[in-house]
Coordinates of C-alpha atoms and ligand atoms in Angstrom, one line a residue:
M9 CA -13.9 29.8 -24.2
P10 CA -12.1 29.1 -21.0
S11 CA -14.0 28.2 -17.6
I12 CA -12.9 29.2 -14.5
E13 CA -12.9 26.7 -11.7
W14 CA -11.7 29.3 -9.4
K15 CA -13.4 31.9 -6.6
P16 CA -11.8 35.1 -4.7
E17 CA -11.5 35.0 -0.8
S18 CA -13.9 37.8 0.2
A19 CA -12.0 37.2 3.6
S20 CA -9.2 38.3 1.7
S21 CA -7.1 41.9 2.6
V22 CA -6.6 41.9 -1.2
T23 CA -9.8 43.6 -3.1
L24 CA -12.3 41.5 -5.0
Q25 CA -11.8 43.2 -8.2
K26 CA -7.5 42.8 -7.8
Q27 CA -8.0 39.3 -6.7
I28 CA -10.1 38.6 -10.5
E29 CA -6.9 40.7 -12.2
G30 CA -4.1 39.0 -10.3
H31 CA -6.1 35.5 -11.4
I32 CA -6.5 36.2 -15.2
R33 CA -3.3 38.0 -15.4
G34 CA -1.8 34.8 -13.9
K35 CA -4.2 32.6 -16.3
I36 CA -2.6 35.1 -19.6
L37 CA 1.1 35.5 -18.0
N38 CA 1.6 32.0 -17.6
G39 CA 0.2 30.4 -21.0
E40 CA -2.8 29.2 -20.0
W41 CA -5.4 31.0 -21.5
P42 CA -3.0 32.0 -24.7
I43 CA -3.8 34.8 -27.6
G44 CA -6.9 34.5 -29.0
T45 CA -8.4 33.5 -26.1
K46 CA -11.8 34.2 -25.6
I47 CA -12.7 35.7 -22.1
P48 CA -16.3 34.8 -20.8
S49 CA -18.5 37.9 -20.5
Q50 CA -18.8 40.4 -17.7
R51 CA -22.1 38.5 -16.5
A52 CA -20.6 35.0 -16.7
L53 CA -17.7 36.2 -14.8
A54 CA -19.4 37.7 -12.0
K55 CA -22.0 35.0 -11.5
S56 CA -19.5 32.1 -12.1
L57 CA -17.3 34.1 -9.6
G58 CA -19.9 35.1 -7.4
V59 CA -19.1 38.7 -7.0
N60 CA -20.7 41.9 -8.6
R61 CA -20.5 42.9 -12.5
S62 CA -18.8 46.5 -11.6
T63 CA -15.7 44.6 -10.0
V64 CA -15.0 41.9 -12.8
S65 CA -15.5 45.0 -15.5
A66 CA -12.9 47.1 -13.0
A67 CA -10.8 44.6 -13.1
L68 CA -10.7 43.9 -17.2
A69 CA -10.7 47.4 -17.7
E70 CA -7.2 47.2 -15.7
L71 CA -5.6 44.1 -17.6
A72 CA -7.2 46.6 -21.5
A73 CA -5.3 49.4 -20.4
D74 CA -2.0 47.1 -19.3
G75 CA -2.6 45.8 -23.3
L76 CA -2.9 42.1 -22.0
T77 CA -7.0 41.8 -23.7
D78 CA -8.9 43.8 -26.2
G79 CA -12.8 44.3 -25.7
R80 CA -13.9 46.5 -28.6
S81 CA -13.9 44.3 -31.9
G82 CA -17.7 43.3 -30.4
A83 CA -16.7 39.7 -30.3
G84 CA -15.9 39.9 -26.5
T85 CA -13.2 40.4 -24.8
M86 CA -10.0 38.3 -25.7
V87 CA -6.6 37.9 -24.7
V88 CA -4.1 40.0 -26.9
N89 CA -0.8 39.9 -25.6
N90 CA 1.1 37.9 -23.0
T91 CA 4.3 38.4 -21.4
W92 CA 5.9 36.0 -24.4
S93 CA 4.2 38.5 -27.0
I94 CA 5.8 41.2 -25.4
L95 CA 9.5 40.1 -24.4
A96 CA 9.8 37.1 -27.6
A97 CA 11.4 37.5 -30.9
A98 CA 9.0 34.4 -31.5
P99 CA 5.4 34.7 -30.6
P100 CA 4.3 31.2 -29.3
P101 CA 2.5 28.7 -31.9
D102 CA -1.3 29.9 -32.5
W103 CA -2.9 27.4 -30.1
R104 CA -6.8 28.4 -31.5
H105 CA -5.5 26.9 -35.2
Y106 CA -4.2 24.0 -33.4
V107 CA -7.2 23.2 -31.6
T108 CA -9.6 24.0 -34.3
S109 CA -7.5 21.8 -36.8
G110 CA -7.4 18.2 -35.2
A111 CA -9.3 15.1 -36.9
Q112 CA -12.1 14.6 -33.6
E113 CA -15.2 16.9 -34.2
P114 CA -16.1 18.6 -31.3
N115 CA -19.4 18.3 -29.4
L116 CA -22.0 20.0 -30.1
T117 CA -22.0 23.9 -28.0
T118 CA -24.9 22.6 -26.2
I119 CA -23.6 19.0 -24.8
Q120 CA -20.1 21.5 -24.0
D121 CA -22.7 23.3 -21.8
I122 CA -24.4 20.1 -20.3
N123 CA -21.1 18.5 -19.4
R124 CA -19.8 21.3 -17.7
A125 CA -23.2 22.5 -15.9
E126 CA -23.9 19.1 -14.6
F127 CA -21.2 20.3 -11.7
H128 CA -22.5 23.8 -11.2
P129 CA -23.4 23.2 -6.7
G130 CA -27.3 23.2 -6.5
V131 CA -28.6 22.3 -10.0
I132 CA -31.0 19.5 -10.7
R133 CA -30.1 17.6 -13.9
L134 CA -33.7 16.3 -15.3
G135 CA -32.1 15.3 -18.0
T136 CA -29.0 13.5 -16.9
G137 CA -28.7 9.5 -18.4
E138 CA -26.5 8.7 -14.7
L139 CA -28.2 7.6 -11.7
S140 CA -28.2 10.0 -8.8
P141 CA -24.5 9.4 -6.5
D142 CA -27.4 7.7 -3.8
L143 CA -27.9 5.1 -5.9
L144 CA -24.1 4.5 -7.1
P145 CA -22.8 1.4 -4.5
S146 CA -20.4 3.3 -2.9
S147 CA -20.4 1.5 0.6
A148 CA -20.4 -2.1 -1.0
I149 CA -17.6 -1.1 -3.4
R150 CA -15.4 0.5 0.1
D151 CA -15.9 -2.8 2.1
L152 CA -14.7 -4.7 -1.2
F153 CA -11.7 -2.6 -1.5
R154 CA -11.8 -3.1 2.3
Q155 CA -11.5 -7.0 1.7
I156 CA -7.8 -5.9 -0.6
P157 CA -5.5 -7.4 1.6
E158 CA -7.1 -10.7 1.7
R159 CA -7.8 -10.4 -1.9
P160 CA -4.1 -10.8 -4.5
L161 CA -4.5 -7.6 -6.0
R162 CA -3.3 -7.5 -9.9
L163 CA -1.6 -3.4 -10.2
G164 CA 0.4 -4.6 -13.8
Y165 CA -1.5 -3.7 -17.5
E166 CA -3.9 -6.2 -17.7
E167 CA -3.8 -9.0 -20.8
G168 CA -5.0 -6.5 -24.2
K169 CA -9.0 -8.2 -24.6
G170 CA -9.4 -7.4 -20.3
S171 CA -8.8 -9.2 -17.1
A172 CA -9.1 -12.9 -17.7
F173 CA -11.2 -12.8 -14.3
L174 CA -13.3 -10.5 -15.0
R175 CA -14.3 -11.5 -19.0
E176 CA -15.2 -15.0 -17.4
Q177 CA -16.9 -13.0 -15.1
V178 CA -18.9 -11.4 -18.0
S179 CA -18.9 -14.6 -19.8
N180 CA -21.1 -16.1 -17.1
H181 CA -23.5 -12.3 -16.9
V182 CA -24.3 -13.2 -20.5
K183 CA -25.1 -16.5 -19.9
T184 CA -28.0 -15.6 -17.8
L185 CA -29.2 -13.6 -20.9
G186 CA -29.1 -16.8 -23.2
I187 CA -25.7 -15.6 -25.2
H188 CA -23.2 -17.6 -25.3
A189 CA -19.7 -16.1 -25.1
S190 CA -16.7 -17.9 -24.0
P191 CA -13.8 -15.4 -22.2
A192 CA -11.8 -15.5 -25.7
S193 CA -14.6 -13.9 -27.4
I194 CA -15.1 -10.2 -25.3
L195 CA -13.1 -7.6 -24.7
I196 CA -13.2 -5.2 -21.9
V197 CA -13.7 -1.4 -22.9
S198 CA -13.6 1.6 -21.0
G199 CA -17.4 2.2 -21.3
A200 CA -19.5 1.1 -24.0
L201 CA -18.4 4.7 -25.7
Q202 CA -14.9 3.4 -26.3
A203 CA -16.6 0.3 -27.9
L204 CA -17.8 2.3 -30.7
Q205 CA -14.7 4.6 -31.1
L206 CA -12.9 1.2 -31.5
I207 CA -15.6 0.0 -33.9
A208 CA -15.2 3.7 -35.6
I209 CA -11.7 3.2 -36.7
G210 CA -10.7 -0.4 -36.3
L211 CA -13.9 -2.2 -38.9
L212 CA -14.7 0.4 -40.8
Q213 CA -13.4 3.1 -43.4
Q214 CA -14.1 6.2 -43.8
N215 CA -16.9 7.3 -46.0
S216 CA -18.6 4.3 -44.5
T217 CA -22.7 5.1 -43.8
I218 CA -24.3 3.7 -40.4
L219 CA -27.5 3.3 -40.4
L220 CA -29.3 4.1 -36.7
E221 CA -32.7 4.6 -35.3
K222 CA -34.0 9.0 -35.1
P223 CA -33.3 9.6 -32.2
S224 CA -30.7 8.0 -30.6
Y225 CA -28.3 8.6 -28.1
L226 CA -25.1 7.9 -31.3
Y227 CA -25.9 11.6 -32.7
S228 CA -25.0 13.1 -29.4
V229 CA -21.7 11.8 -29.8
P230 CA -19.5 12.4 -32.7
V231 CA -17.4 9.3 -33.1
F232 CA -18.4 8.2 -36.5
Q233 CA -18.9 11.2 -38.3
S234 CA -15.2 12.3 -36.8
A235 CA -14.1 9.1 -38.5
G236 CA -15.4 10.6 -41.7
M237 CA -18.8 8.7 -41.9
R238 CA -21.9 9.4 -42.7
L239 CA -25.3 8.5 -40.1
I240 CA -28.4 7.5 -41.5
G241 CA -31.9 7.6 -39.3
L242 CA -34.2 5.3 -39.7
S243 CA -38.3 5.4 -37.8
M244 CA -39.0 3.7 -35.1
D245 CA -42.2 3.4 -33.8
A246 CA -43.9 1.9 -30.3
D247 CA -42.3 -1.6 -31.2
G248 CA -38.3 -0.5 -32.4
V249 CA -36.7 0.2 -35.3
Q250 CA -39.3 0.1 -38.7
V251 CA -38.1 -2.5 -40.5
P252 CA -38.5 -1.9 -43.7
F253 CA -36.6 0.8 -44.0
I254 CA -33.4 -1.4 -43.5
E255 CA -32.8 -3.1 -46.6
K256 CA -33.6 -0.2 -48.2
F257 CA -31.9 2.1 -46.8
K258 CA -29.1 -0.4 -46.6
R259 CA -29.0 -1.1 -50.8
Q260 CA -29.9 3.1 -51.3
H261 CA -26.8 4.2 -49.2
N262 CA -24.6 0.6 -49.2
A263 CA -24.7 1.3 -45.5
A264 CA -21.6 -1.0 -43.9
M265 CA -23.3 -1.1 -40.2
L266 CA -26.3 -0.7 -38.2
Y267 CA -26.1 0.8 -34.3
T268 CA -29.2 0.1 -32.7
I269 CA -30.7 0.4 -28.5
P270 CA -33.3 -2.2 -29.0
T271 CA -33.9 -2.6 -25.0
F272 CA -34.9 1.1 -23.3
H273 CA -33.9 3.3 -26.1
N274 CA -32.3 6.7 -25.8
P275 CA -33.3 8.6 -25.8
T276 CA -37.1 7.4 -26.5
G277 CA -36.9 4.8 -24.2
T278 CA -39.3 2.4 -26.4
C279 CA -38.1 -1.4 -25.7
M280 CA -37.8 -3.2 -28.9
T281 CA -40.7 -6.6 -29.1
K282 CA -39.7 -9.8 -29.5
E283 CA -41.3 -10.3 -32.8
R284 CA -39.8 -6.8 -33.9
R285 CA -36.4 -8.6 -32.9
T286 CA -37.2 -11.5 -35.0
E287 CA -37.9 -9.8 -38.5
F288 CA -34.8 -7.1 -37.4
M289 CA -32.2 -10.3 -37.4
D290 CA -33.9 -12.0 -40.0
V291 CA -33.2 -8.6 -42.4
C292 CA -29.8 -8.0 -41.3
T293 CA -28.8 -11.6 -41.5
A294 CA -30.5 -12.3 -45.4
T295 CA -28.9 -8.4 -45.9
R296 CA -25.5 -9.3 -44.1
L297 CA -25.7 -5.8 -42.9
P298 CA -23.7 -6.4 -39.4
V299 CA -25.2 -5.0 -36.1
V300 CA -24.3 -3.1 -33.3
E301 CA -26.4 -3.5 -30.0
D302 CA -26.0 -1.6 -27.5
D303 CA -27.6 -3.0 -24.4
V304 CA -26.4 -0.5 -21.8
Y305 CA -29.7 -0.2 -20.2
R306 CA -31.0 -4.0 -20.3
D307 CA -30.8 -5.1 -16.4
L308 CA -32.9 -1.3 -15.5
W309 CA -36.6 -3.0 -16.6
L310 CA -39.3 -1.8 -14.2
D311 CA -42.5 -3.5 -15.0
A312 CA -40.7 -6.8 -16.9
P313 CA -37.3 -8.2 -17.9
P314 CA -37.0 -7.1 -21.5
P315 CA -36.7 -9.7 -24.8
P316 CA -34.0 -12.0 -24.9
P317 CA -31.0 -10.0 -26.8
L318 CA -30.8 -9.7 -30.6
K319 CA -27.1 -11.3 -29.5
S320 CA -28.6 -14.8 -28.4
T321 CA -30.2 -15.1 -31.6
D322 CA -27.1 -14.3 -33.5
G323 CA -26.1 -18.2 -35.2
K324 CA -24.3 -16.5 -37.9
G325 CA -22.0 -13.9 -35.8
I326 CA -23.4 -10.7 -37.8
V327 CA -24.0 -8.8 -34.1
L328 CA -21.7 -7.3 -32.1
Y329 CA -22.9 -6.7 -28.8
L330 CA -21.5 -3.6 -26.2
G331 CA -22.8 -4.2 -22.0
S332 CA -21.5 -1.4 -19.8
M333 CA -22.0 -1.2 -16.1
S334 CA -21.8 2.9 -16.3
K335 CA -25.9 3.0 -15.5
T336 CA -26.4 0.3 -13.2
L337 CA -22.9 -0.4 -10.7
S338 CA -21.0 3.6 -11.6
P339 CA -19.9 5.8 -14.5
G340 CA -16.6 6.4 -13.3
L341 CA -15.2 2.9 -13.2
R342 CA -15.1 3.2 -16.7
I343 CA -16.0 -0.5 -17.5
G344 CA -17.8 -2.1 -20.3
W345 CA -17.3 -4.9 -22.9
I346 CA -18.1 -5.8 -26.7
I347 CA -19.0 -9.3 -27.3
G348 CA -18.2 -11.0 -31.5
P349 CA -16.2 -12.8 -33.8
E350 CA -12.8 -13.3 -32.5
P351 CA -10.8 -12.1 -35.4
V352 CA -13.2 -9.1 -34.9
I353 CA -11.9 -8.8 -31.0
E354 CA -8.7 -9.8 -31.3
R355 CA -8.4 -6.5 -33.9
L356 CA -10.3 -4.1 -32.1
A357 CA -7.9 -5.3 -28.8
D358 CA -4.8 -4.7 -30.5
I359 CA -6.5 -0.8 -30.9
K360 CA -6.9 -0.7 -27.4
M361 CA -4.1 -1.6 -26.2
Q362 CA -2.7 1.2 -29.0
T363 CA -5.2 3.3 -27.8
D364 CA -5.1 2.4 -23.4
Y365 CA -3.2 -0.3 -22.8
G366 CA -6.5 -1.6 -21.4
A367 CA -8.5 -0.3 -18.9
S368 CA -8.3 0.6 -14.9
S369 CA -6.8 -3.2 -13.6
L370 CA -8.5 -1.6 -10.3
S371 CA -11.7 -1.1 -12.0
Q372 CA -12.1 -4.6 -13.7
W373 CA -10.8 -6.3 -10.8
A374 CA -13.9 -4.5 -8.2
V375 CA -16.8 -5.0 -11.3
A376 CA -15.1 -9.0 -11.1
E377 CA -15.5 -9.1 -7.6
F378 CA -18.8 -7.4 -7.9
L379 CA -20.2 -10.1 -10.3
A380 CA -18.3 -12.8 -9.1
G381 CA -19.7 -12.4 -5.6
G382 CA -23.5 -11.9 -6.5
L383 CA -23.3 -8.5 -5.1
Y384 CA -24.4 -6.8 -8.9
H385 CA -27.3 -8.6 -8.5
K386 CA -28.7 -7.5 -5.3
H387 CA -27.5 -4.1 -6.4
V388 CA -29.3 -3.7 -9.7
E389 CA -33.0 -5.4 -7.8
N390 CA -32.5 -2.0 -5.2
V391 CA -31.5 0.0 -8.3
R392 CA -35.0 -0.8 -9.5
S393 CA -36.8 -0.5 -6.9
E394 CA -35.7 3.2 -6.7
L395 CA -35.7 3.8 -10.1
R396 CA -40.0 2.7 -10.3
I397 CA -40.5 5.1 -7.6
R398 CA -38.7 7.7 -9.0
R399 CA -40.5 6.7 -12.2
A400 CA -43.7 7.7 -10.5
L401 CA -43.0 10.7 -9.4
M402 CA -41.6 12.3 -12.7
L403 CA -45.3 10.8 -14.7
Q404 CA -47.2 12.4 -11.9
A405 CA -45.6 15.4 -11.7
L406 CA -46.0 15.6 -16.1
S407 CA -49.7 15.0 -15.5
V408 CA -50.0 17.2 -12.8
S409 CA -47.9 19.8 -14.2
M410 CA -47.7 19.4 -18.2
G411 CA -51.0 17.9 -19.1
D412 CA -52.0 20.2 -21.3
I413 CA -49.3 21.4 -23.3
A414 CA -47.2 18.0 -24.1
T415 CA -47.0 14.3 -24.2
W416 CA -44.8 11.4 -23.3
N417 CA -44.0 7.5 -23.3
T418 CA -44.0 5.5 -20.4
P419 CA -40.6 4.1 -20.0
G420 CA -40.8 0.1 -18.8
G421 CA -37.4 0.4 -18.1
G422 CA -33.7 2.2 -18.2
F423 CA -33.6 6.3 -17.5
Y424 CA -35.8 8.6 -20.1
V425 CA -38.7 10.0 -20.5
W426 CA -39.3 11.3 -23.9
L427 CA -41.5 14.4 -24.1
R428 CA -43.3 15.9 -27.3
L429 CA -44.6 19.5 -26.4
H430 CA -47.2 20.3 -28.7
R431 CA -45.9 23.3 -29.9
P432 CA -42.0 24.2 -31.1
L433 CA -39.8 26.4 -28.8
S434 CA -36.2 27.4 -29.1
M435 CA -34.4 24.9 -27.6
K436 CA -31.4 27.2 -26.9
K437 CA -33.7 29.6 -25.1
L438 CA -35.7 27.1 -23.3
F439 CA -32.4 25.7 -22.0
D440 CA -30.4 28.8 -20.6
R441 CA -34.0 29.5 -18.9
C442 CA -34.5 26.3 -17.2
L443 CA -30.6 26.2 -16.2
S444 CA -30.8 30.7 -14.9
E445 CA -33.5 28.5 -12.6
G446 CA -31.5 25.9 -11.4
I447 CA -32.5 23.2 -13.5
L448 CA -30.6 21.3 -16.6
I449 CA -32.1 19.7 -19.6
N450 CA -31.4 17.7 -22.4
P451 CA -33.3 19.2 -25.5
G452 CA -34.3 16.5 -27.8
N453 CA -32.5 18.0 -30.7
I454 CA -29.2 17.1 -29.2
Y455 CA -30.2 12.9 -30.2
D456 CA -32.5 14.5 -33.3
R457 CA -30.5 17.3 -34.9
S458 CA -34.3 17.6 -37.2
T459 CA -36.7 18.1 -33.7
D460 CA -37.2 21.6 -31.4
Q461 CA -40.2 20.0 -29.5
H462 CA -39.0 17.0 -27.3
L463 CA -36.9 17.0 -24.4
R464 CA -35.5 14.0 -22.7
L465 CA -36.0 13.8 -19.4
S466 CA -34.5 11.4 -17.1
Y467 CA -35.6 10.1 -13.2
A468 CA -32.5 8.6 -12.1
H469 CA -31.0 11.9 -11.1
A470 CA -32.5 14.0 -9.8
P471 CA -33.4 13.6 -5.6
A472 CA -37.0 12.2 -5.9
N473 CA -38.5 15.0 -3.5
A474 CA -37.0 17.4 -5.8
I475 CA -38.5 16.2 -9.0
A476 CA -42.1 17.9 -8.7
A477 CA -40.9 21.0 -8.4
A478 CA -38.4 20.8 -11.2
I479 CA -41.3 19.4 -13.5
E480 CA -43.6 22.7 -12.3
R481 CA -40.6 24.9 -13.1
L482 CA -39.9 23.4 -16.3
S483 CA -44.0 23.6 -17.4
V484 CA -43.5 27.3 -16.8
E485 CA -40.1 28.0 -18.7
C486 CA -42.4 26.0 -21.5
R487 CA -45.6 28.2 -21.9
R488 CA -43.3 31.4 -22.2
G489 CA -43.4 30.6 -25.1
P490 CA -40.1 30.3 -28.0
Ligands
PLP27 C1 -26.7 4.1 -24.9 C2 -25.7 4.7 -24.7 N1 -24.1 3.6 -24.4 C3 -23.8 4.4 -24.3 C4 -23.2 4.9 -23.9 C5 -21.9 5.1 -22.3 O1 -22.0 4.8 -21.8 P1 -20.4 4.3 -21.0 O2 -20.4 5.0 -19.6 O3 -20.3 3.0 -20.6 O4 -19.8 4.2 -22.0 C6 -24.2 5.6 -23.1 C7 -24.7 6.8 -22.0 O5 -25.0 7.3 -21.4 C8 -26.1 5.1 -23.7 O6 -27.2 6.1 -23.3

């Protein structure tokens, strides 16, 4: 269903009804809304356009009278005609068929709804995995760009593996975590999500099976499923993924790879203990199971630094290590990295070149400068202290408002509180009710299809002074029952 990023002008001499009718007519006649497009409901249109429902209804009636739309099928109002179909002998292609035919699976509808709602003005994002805008280093980045005249600036395509300057900085950065990776074994990617995409299409066969924690962030992005793969979830406990399942499931399903977020797991916040990491690596090494270690939250420890990455103990090169600047510095710069054996990195770099010729050279430059000048460490320290405050506010608000209807973890880092409601609820209804109150939540079934009792809350994005009221509202909505 299309979204409308336009609003009628209330000061115009043209009536609101005529403006709306004209806008939709324009969309239909210039082919932006082809035949078969479902027009949003009158209620949704009225809300997003900021007008009465009767105004929308009158505008749609005019379009229907002209034969452009039809709302009689019971499936809502559809575009049924346009000038092409009226005037031309050959009708336009059936875009509806095309958009359901591509290999890439669509996002879950809840994810699509979240992606749209994140940009509703004034909405409080209580589940978002992103730092709030005031925690991003806008002025430091602005200062960096101001210094550009004195620095060499590269505006051409970068090397296949990414800018040598940035790879050197990443190599130095991960050395502080115990990972010895030369720049040759590092590939710069446009965010860790792209790393997953490259791994899916570059290293694995269709019909492969991937093991992962359940719940997991990976269930929320259909990267591996779109490449024809199956995900098999492993149970977790407070120490991380349960290791005995790994060998069993690897054998049973002939698993090709294991994806894990050992440090400040998304969505549960769990940090795998040092002992568990040792057991984990022993089993994966013994069973020759390649591991993708997604470590994008590592730098956001709030109580104590986490145990070293799995990759730091990986003498045999079984771990592909993913890092990103999205959770600490800027998701919009789209900079992440993969560290792994050189043949793997060469293969993925080749696919990356086929895909987009490399991440933005300006973004690579900015991140490299940020790391090289020591700004990154200062910035992350500041983010950590702000997150500590917000975490405390959220935990306090939960105790006040939800202690009798839910339980939750206290994360030692990252962004997330994994809330378990005592009673199951319709996640869809709760999501819609909260959104109509201006609160955007991430239902837990995005990360584990089988749960209707969990929510992923995040203290990273909502303004600190809005957290308590938003949790109280959430509590009211949860109490309204299934
Ligand atoms: C565990 C995990 N991996 C990867 C990503 C994607 O990050 P990026 O913005 O670097 O693509 C996210 C973002 O939510 C995440 O939580």
